[in-house]
Short mmCIF file of C-alpha atoms in Angstrom, two decimals:
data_model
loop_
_atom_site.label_atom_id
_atom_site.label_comp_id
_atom_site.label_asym_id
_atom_site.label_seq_id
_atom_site.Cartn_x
_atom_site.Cartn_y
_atom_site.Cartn_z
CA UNK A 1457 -15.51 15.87 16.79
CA UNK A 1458 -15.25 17.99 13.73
CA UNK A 1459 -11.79 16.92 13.15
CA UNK A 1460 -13.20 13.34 13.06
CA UNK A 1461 -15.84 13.98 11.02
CA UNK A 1462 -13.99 15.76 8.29
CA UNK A 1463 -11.31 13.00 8.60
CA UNK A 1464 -13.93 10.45 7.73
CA UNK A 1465 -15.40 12.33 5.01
CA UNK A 1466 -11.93 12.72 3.33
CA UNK A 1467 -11.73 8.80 3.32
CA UNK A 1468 -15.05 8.36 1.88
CA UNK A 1469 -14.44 10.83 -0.64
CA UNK A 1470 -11.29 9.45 -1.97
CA UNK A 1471 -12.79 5.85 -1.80
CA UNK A 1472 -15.89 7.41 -4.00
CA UNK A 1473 -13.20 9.43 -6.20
CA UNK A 1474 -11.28 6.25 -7.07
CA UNK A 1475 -14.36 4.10 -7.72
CA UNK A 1476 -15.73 6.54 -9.77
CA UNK A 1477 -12.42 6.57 -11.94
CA UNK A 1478 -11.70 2.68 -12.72
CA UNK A 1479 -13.41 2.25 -16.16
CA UNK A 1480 -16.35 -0.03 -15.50
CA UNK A 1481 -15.16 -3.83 -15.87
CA UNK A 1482 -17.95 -4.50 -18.67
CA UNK A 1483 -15.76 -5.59 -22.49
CA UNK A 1484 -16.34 -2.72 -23.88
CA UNK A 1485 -14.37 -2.04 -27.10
CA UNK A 1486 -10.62 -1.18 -26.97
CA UNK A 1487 -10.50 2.29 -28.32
CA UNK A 1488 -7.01 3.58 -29.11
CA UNK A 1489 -4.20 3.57 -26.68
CA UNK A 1490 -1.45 6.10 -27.18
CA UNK A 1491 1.26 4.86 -24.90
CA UNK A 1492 4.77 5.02 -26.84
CA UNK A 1493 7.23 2.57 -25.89
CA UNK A 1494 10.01 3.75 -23.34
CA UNK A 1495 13.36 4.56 -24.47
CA UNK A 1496 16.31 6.38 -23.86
CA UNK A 1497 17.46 7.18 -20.22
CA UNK A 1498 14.78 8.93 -18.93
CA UNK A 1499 11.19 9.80 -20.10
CA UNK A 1500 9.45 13.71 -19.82
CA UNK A 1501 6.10 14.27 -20.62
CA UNK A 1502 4.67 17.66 -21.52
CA UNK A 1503 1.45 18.52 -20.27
CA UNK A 1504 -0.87 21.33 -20.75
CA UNK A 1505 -3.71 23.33 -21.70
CA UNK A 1506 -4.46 23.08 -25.40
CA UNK A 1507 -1.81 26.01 -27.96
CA UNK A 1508 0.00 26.43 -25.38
CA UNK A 1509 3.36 26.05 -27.14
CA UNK A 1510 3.99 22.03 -26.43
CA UNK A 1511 4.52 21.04 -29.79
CA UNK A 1512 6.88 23.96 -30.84
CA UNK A 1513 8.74 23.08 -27.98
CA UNK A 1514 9.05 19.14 -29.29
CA UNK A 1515 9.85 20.61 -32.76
CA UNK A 1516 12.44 23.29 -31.17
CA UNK A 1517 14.09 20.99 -28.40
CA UNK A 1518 14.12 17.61 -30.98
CA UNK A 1519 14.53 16.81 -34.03
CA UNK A 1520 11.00 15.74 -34.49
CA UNK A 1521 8.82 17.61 -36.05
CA UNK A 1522 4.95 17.84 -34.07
CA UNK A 1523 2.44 19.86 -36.42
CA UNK A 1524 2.09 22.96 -34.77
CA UNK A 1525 -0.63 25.64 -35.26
CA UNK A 1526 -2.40 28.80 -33.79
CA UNK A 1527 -5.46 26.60 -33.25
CA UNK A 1528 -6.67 24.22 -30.29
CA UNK A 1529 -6.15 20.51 -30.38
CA UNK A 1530 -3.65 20.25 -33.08
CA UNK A 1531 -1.77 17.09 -31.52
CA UNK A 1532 -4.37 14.45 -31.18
CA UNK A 1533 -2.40 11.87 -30.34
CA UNK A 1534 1.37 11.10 -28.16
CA UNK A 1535 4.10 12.26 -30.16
CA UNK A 1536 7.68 11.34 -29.01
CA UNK A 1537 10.82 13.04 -29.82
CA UNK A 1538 14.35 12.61 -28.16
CA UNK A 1539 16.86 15.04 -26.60
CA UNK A 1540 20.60 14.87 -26.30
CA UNK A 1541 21.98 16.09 -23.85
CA UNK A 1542 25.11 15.15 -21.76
CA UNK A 1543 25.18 11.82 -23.50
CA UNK A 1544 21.92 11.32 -22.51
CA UNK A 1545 18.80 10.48 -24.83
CA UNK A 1546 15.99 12.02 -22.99
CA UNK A 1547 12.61 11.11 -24.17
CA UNK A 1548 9.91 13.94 -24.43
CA UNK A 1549 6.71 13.45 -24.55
CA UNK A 1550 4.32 15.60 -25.99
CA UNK A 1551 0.83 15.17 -25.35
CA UNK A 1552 -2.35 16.39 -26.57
CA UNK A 1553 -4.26 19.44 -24.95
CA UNK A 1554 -5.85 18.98 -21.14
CA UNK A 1555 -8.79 20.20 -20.76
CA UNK A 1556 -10.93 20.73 -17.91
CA UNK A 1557 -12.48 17.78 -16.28
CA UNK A 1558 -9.91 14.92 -17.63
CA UNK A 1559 -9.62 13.05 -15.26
CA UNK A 1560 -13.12 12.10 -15.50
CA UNK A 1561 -12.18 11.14 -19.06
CA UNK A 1562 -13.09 13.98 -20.71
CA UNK A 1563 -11.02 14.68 -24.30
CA UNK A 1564 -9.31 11.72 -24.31
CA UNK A 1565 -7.64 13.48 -20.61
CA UNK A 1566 -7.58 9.85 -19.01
CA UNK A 1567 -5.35 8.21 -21.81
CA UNK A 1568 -3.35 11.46 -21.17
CA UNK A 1569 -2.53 11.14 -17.87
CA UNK A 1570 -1.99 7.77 -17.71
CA UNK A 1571 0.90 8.31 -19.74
CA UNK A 1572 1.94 10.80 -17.48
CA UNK A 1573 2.14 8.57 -15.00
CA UNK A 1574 5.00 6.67 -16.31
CA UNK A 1575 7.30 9.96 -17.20
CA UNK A 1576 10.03 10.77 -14.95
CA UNK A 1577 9.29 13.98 -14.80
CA UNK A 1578 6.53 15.95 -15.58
CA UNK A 1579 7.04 19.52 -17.40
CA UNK A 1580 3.75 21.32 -17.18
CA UNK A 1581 3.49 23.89 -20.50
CA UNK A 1582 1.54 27.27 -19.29
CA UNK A 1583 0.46 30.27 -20.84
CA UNK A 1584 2.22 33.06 -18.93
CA UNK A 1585 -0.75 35.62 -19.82
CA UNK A 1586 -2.86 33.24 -18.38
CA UNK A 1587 -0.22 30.92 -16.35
CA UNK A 1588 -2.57 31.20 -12.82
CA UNK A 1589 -5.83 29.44 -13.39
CA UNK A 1590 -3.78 26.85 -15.33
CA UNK A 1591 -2.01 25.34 -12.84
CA UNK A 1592 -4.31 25.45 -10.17
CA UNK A 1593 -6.80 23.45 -13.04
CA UNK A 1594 -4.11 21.35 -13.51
CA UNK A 1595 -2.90 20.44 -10.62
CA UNK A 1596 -6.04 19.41 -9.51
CA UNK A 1597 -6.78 17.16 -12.42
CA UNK A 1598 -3.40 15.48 -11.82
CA UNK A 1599 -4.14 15.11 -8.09
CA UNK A 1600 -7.41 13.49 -8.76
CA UNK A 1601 -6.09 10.70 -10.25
CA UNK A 1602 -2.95 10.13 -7.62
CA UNK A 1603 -0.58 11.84 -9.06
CA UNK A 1604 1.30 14.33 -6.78
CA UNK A 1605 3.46 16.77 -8.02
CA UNK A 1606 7.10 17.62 -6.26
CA UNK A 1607 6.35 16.18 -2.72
CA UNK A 1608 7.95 13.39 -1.42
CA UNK A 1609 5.99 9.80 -0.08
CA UNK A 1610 4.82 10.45 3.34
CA UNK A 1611 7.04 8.31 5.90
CA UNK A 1612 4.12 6.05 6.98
CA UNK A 1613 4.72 2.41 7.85
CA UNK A 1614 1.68 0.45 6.86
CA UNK A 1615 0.99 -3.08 7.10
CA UNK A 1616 -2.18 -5.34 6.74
CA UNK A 1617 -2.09 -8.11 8.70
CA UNK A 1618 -4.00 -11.47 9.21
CA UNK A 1619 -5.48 -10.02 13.12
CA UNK A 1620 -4.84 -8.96 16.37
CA UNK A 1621 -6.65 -5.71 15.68
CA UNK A 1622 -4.61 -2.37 15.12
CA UNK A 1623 -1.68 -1.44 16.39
CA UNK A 1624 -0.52 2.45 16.70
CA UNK A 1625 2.67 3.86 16.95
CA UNK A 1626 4.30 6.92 16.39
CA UNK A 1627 7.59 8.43 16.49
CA UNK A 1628 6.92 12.43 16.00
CA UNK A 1629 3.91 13.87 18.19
CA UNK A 1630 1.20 14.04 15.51
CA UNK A 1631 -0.94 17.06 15.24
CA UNK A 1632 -3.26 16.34 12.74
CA UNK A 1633 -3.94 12.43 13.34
CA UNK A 1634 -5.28 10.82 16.19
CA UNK A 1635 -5.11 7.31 16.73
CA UNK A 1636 -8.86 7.14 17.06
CA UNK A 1637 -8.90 8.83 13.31
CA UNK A 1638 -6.49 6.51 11.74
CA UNK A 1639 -9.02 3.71 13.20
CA UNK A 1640 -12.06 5.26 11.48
CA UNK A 1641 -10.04 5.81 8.16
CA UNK A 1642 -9.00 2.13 8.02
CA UNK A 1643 -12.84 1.17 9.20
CA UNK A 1644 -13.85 3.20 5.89
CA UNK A 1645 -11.37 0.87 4.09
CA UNK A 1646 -12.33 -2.43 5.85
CA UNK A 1647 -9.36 -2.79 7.33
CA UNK A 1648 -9.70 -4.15 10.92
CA UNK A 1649 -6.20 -5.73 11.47
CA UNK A 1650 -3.06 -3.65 10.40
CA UNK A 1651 0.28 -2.18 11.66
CA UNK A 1652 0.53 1.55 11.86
CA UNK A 1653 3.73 3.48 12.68
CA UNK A 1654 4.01 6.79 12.16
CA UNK A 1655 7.37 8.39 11.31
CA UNK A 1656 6.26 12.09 10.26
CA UNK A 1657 3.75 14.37 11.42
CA UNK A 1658 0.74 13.74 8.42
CA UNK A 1659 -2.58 14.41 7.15
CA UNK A 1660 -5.30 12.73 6.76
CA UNK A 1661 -4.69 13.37 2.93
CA UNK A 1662 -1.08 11.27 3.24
CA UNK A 1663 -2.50 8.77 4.96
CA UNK A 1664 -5.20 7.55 3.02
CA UNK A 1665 -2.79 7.80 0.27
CA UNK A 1666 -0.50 5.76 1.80
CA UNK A 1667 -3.32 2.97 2.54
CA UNK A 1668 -4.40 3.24 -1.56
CA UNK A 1669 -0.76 3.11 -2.25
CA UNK A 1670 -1.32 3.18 -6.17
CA UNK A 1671 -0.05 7.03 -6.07
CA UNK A 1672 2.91 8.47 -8.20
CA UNK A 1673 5.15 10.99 -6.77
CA UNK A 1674 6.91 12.95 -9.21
CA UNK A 1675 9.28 16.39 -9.59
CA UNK A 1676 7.10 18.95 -11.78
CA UNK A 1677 9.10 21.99 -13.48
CA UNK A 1678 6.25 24.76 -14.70
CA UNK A 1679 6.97 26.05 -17.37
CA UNK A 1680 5.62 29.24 -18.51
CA UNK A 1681 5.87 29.88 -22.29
CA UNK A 1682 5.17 33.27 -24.54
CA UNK A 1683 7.01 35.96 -21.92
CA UNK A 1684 7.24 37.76 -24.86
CA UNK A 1685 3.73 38.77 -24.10
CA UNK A 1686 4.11 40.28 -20.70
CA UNK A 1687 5.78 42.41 -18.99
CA UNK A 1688 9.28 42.51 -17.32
CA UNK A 1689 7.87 42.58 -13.87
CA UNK A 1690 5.47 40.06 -14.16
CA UNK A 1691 8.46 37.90 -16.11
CA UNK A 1692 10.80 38.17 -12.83
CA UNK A 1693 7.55 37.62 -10.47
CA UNK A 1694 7.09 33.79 -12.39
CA UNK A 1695 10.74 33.15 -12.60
CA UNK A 1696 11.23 34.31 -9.18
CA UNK A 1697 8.75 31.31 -8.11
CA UNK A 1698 9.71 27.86 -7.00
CA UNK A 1699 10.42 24.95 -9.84
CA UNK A 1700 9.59 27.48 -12.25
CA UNK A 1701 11.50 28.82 -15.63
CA UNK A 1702 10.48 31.20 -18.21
CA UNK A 1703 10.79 30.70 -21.60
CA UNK A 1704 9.24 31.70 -25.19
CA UNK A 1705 9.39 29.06 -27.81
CA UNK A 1706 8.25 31.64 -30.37
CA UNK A 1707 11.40 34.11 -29.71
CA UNK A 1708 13.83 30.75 -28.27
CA UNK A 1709 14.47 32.34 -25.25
CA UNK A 1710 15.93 30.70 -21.78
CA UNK A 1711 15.25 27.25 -23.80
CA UNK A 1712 19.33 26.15 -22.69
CA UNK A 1713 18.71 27.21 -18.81
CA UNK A 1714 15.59 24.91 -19.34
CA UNK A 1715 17.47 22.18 -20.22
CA UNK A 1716 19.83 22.33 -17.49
CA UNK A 1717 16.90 22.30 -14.95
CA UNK A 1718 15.75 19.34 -16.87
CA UNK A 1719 18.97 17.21 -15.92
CA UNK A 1720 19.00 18.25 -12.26
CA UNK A 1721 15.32 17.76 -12.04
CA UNK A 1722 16.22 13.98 -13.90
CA UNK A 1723 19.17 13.20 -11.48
CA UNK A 1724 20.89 11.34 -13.80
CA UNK A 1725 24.58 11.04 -13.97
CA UNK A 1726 27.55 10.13 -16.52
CA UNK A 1727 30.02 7.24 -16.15
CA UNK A 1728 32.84 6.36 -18.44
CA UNK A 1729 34.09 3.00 -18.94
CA UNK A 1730 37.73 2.16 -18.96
CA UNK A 1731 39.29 -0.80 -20.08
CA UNK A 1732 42.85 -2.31 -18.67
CA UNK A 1733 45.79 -0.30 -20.06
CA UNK A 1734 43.34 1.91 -22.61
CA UNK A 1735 42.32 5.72 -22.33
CA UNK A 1736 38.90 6.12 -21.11
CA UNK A 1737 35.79 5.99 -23.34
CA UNK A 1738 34.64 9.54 -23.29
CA UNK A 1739 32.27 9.35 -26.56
CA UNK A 1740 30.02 6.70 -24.91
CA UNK A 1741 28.86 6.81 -21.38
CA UNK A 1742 26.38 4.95 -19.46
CA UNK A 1743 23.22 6.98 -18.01
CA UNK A 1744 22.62 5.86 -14.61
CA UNK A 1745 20.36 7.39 -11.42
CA UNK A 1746 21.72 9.71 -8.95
CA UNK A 1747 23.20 7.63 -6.14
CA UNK A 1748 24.14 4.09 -8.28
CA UNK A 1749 26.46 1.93 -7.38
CA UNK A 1750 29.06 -0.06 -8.83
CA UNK A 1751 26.82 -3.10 -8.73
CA UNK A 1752 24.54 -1.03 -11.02
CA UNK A 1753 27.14 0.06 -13.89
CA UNK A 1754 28.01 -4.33 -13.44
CA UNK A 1755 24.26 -4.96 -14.59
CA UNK A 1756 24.25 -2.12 -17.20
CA UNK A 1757 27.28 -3.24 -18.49
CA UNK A 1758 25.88 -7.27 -18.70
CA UNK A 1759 23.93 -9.09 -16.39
CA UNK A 1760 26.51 -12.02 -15.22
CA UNK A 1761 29.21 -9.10 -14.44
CA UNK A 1762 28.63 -8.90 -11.14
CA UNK A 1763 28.87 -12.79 -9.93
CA UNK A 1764 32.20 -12.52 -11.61
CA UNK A 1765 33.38 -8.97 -9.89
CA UNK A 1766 36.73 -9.29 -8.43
CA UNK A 1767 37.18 -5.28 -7.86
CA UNK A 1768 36.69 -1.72 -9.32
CA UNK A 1769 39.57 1.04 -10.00
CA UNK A 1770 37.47 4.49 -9.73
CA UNK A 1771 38.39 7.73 -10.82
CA UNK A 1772 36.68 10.70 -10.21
CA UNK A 1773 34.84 13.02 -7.21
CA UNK A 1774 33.62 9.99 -5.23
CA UNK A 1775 36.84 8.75 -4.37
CA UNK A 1776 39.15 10.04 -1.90
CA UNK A 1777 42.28 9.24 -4.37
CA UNK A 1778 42.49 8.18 -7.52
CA UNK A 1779 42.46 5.30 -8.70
CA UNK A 1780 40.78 3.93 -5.46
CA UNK A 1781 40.08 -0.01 -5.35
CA UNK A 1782 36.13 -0.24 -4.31
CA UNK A 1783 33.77 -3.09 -3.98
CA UNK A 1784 29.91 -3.36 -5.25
CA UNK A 1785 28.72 -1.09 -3.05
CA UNK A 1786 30.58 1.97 -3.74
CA UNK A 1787 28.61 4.56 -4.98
CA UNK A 1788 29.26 6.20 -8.28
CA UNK A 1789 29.20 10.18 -9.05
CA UNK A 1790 29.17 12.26 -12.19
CA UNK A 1791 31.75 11.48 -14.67
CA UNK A 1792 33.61 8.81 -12.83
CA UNK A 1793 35.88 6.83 -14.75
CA UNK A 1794 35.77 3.08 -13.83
CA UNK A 1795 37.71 -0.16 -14.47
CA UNK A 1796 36.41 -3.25 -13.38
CA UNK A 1797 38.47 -6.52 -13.12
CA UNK A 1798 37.18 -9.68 -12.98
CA UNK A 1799 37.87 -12.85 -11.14
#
């Protein structure tokens, strides 16, 4: 019965939580947003404690200059800068100071993580004297307001329906949801008619955020800044840990391993164009997701390309020979070359 009971408290919580944090409908006046249009291939935003190093980062990694200084608060607002690297133009983000208690709106924190919430990837800044209590503060401000940090969606299959009550099924035996739970989690939700299928063994937790569904899952690199301050031990204990790197902005060390952790974290990938009889384009590429397809380059390259695709001549690792002939669904790898002939 406990396992119920705490099951049915977690729903009620969460349903509490998320009322508590949509701003009241009543017109009250716009204050100032600080979203900054997206650009470039992929977007990171830099969160963290107030002078903890994010805006000598900015200044270091971009040419952008953020006003920097040894007191808290400095940036007050979102200032972008962008990164090249690869080919790439990598937006970053910085954003001002978290502070405890943001995601109930205090010091701006809501505006904050909302913009979070549309990054890529999320670099947390921490102090590395201090780098313990910050994430765990963190991290629990983020997860209050549904963002989850380097786990992936929960395989749940969830579907409202119109009635005939609700139907259970699983395909893993489940050790920490009952079917009798699940009921009383959707009863909390009003949800009396629904499709359930379970494809991994969940929690509670997963579950009611799959039946929200307004979360964000994102990768999370923690950074921890000023190792110039601590010792060598403690240095190889944080860069020993996982989706961690060590760097100091003031000294500019590690910042190159940083950005190769970036790119992997991104998944992003080169392709080079080629046109009929020509050397391939190597000065210009076209930044695509891990796992894209021919179809996507088509659209990148012009929307109408791909009603008119005849074929595709591929070079590169994701063909067994080159030039291979492939068709729209081939999928595309690092630095492939491709030609594509129309009808």
């Amino acid at each position: 019965a406990t396992e119920y009971h705490l099951g049915l408290l977690k729903a009620k919580l969460a349903k509490y939580r998320a009322q508590l944090l949509e701003p009241s409908k009543s017109a009250s006046s716009k204050g100032e947003g600080f979203d900054v249009m997206k650009s470039g291939d992929a977007r990171v935003a830099l969160i963290g404690f107030p002078s903890v190093g994010k805006s000598t980062f900015l200044s270091l990694m971009t040419s952008t200059a953020s006003e920097a200084a040894s007191y808290e608060f400095t940036t007050l607002t979102c200032i972008p800068g962008v990164i090249e690297y690869k080919g790439a133009n990598i937006q970053l983000l910085d954003l001002p100071g978290i502070i405890e208690g943001a995601a109930q709106g205090k010091g701006r924190g809501r505006q904050v993580i909302a913009v979070a919430r549309t990054a890529d990837v999320v670099i947390m800044m921490l102090d590395a004297t201090k780098g313990e209590v910050q994430r765990s503060l963190l991290e629990k401000e983020l997860e209050s307001v549904g963002i989850r940090l380097n786990k992936h969606k929960p395989n749940i299959y969830f579907k409202p329906k119109k009635g005939g009550g609700i139907s259970f099924n699983s395909t893993v035996t489940l050790t920490q949801c009952s079917e009798k739970l699940v009921q009383l989690i959707l009863h909390e939700y009003k949800i009396f008619n629904a499709e359930v299928l379970f494809r991994e063994d969940c929690s509670p937790d997963e579950f009611i955020d799959v039946i929200v569904g307004n979360r964000v899952y994102m990768p999370c690199l923690y950074v921890y800044n000023k190792i110039d301050q601590i010792s060598m031990e403690e240095v190889d204990r944080l860069a020993r840990k996982p989706n961690s790197v060590v760097i100091s902005c003031g000294m500019k060390l590690n910042l190159d391993y940083l950005l190769e952790m970036l790119w992997e974290y991104l998944a992003l990938t080169c392709i080079y164009t080629k046109k009929r009889g020509q050397r391939p384009d190597f000065t210009d590429a076209i930044i695509l997701r891990k796992g894209a397809s021919v179809e996507h380059v088509c659209h990148r390259i012009h929307r109408s390309l791909a009603s008119q695709f005849k074929y595709a001549l591929v070079w590169g690792t994701s063909t067994k020979y080159s030039p291979q002939r492939v068709g729209l669904t081939h999928t595309m790898e690092h630095e492939d070359v491709i030609q594509i002939v129309k009808k």
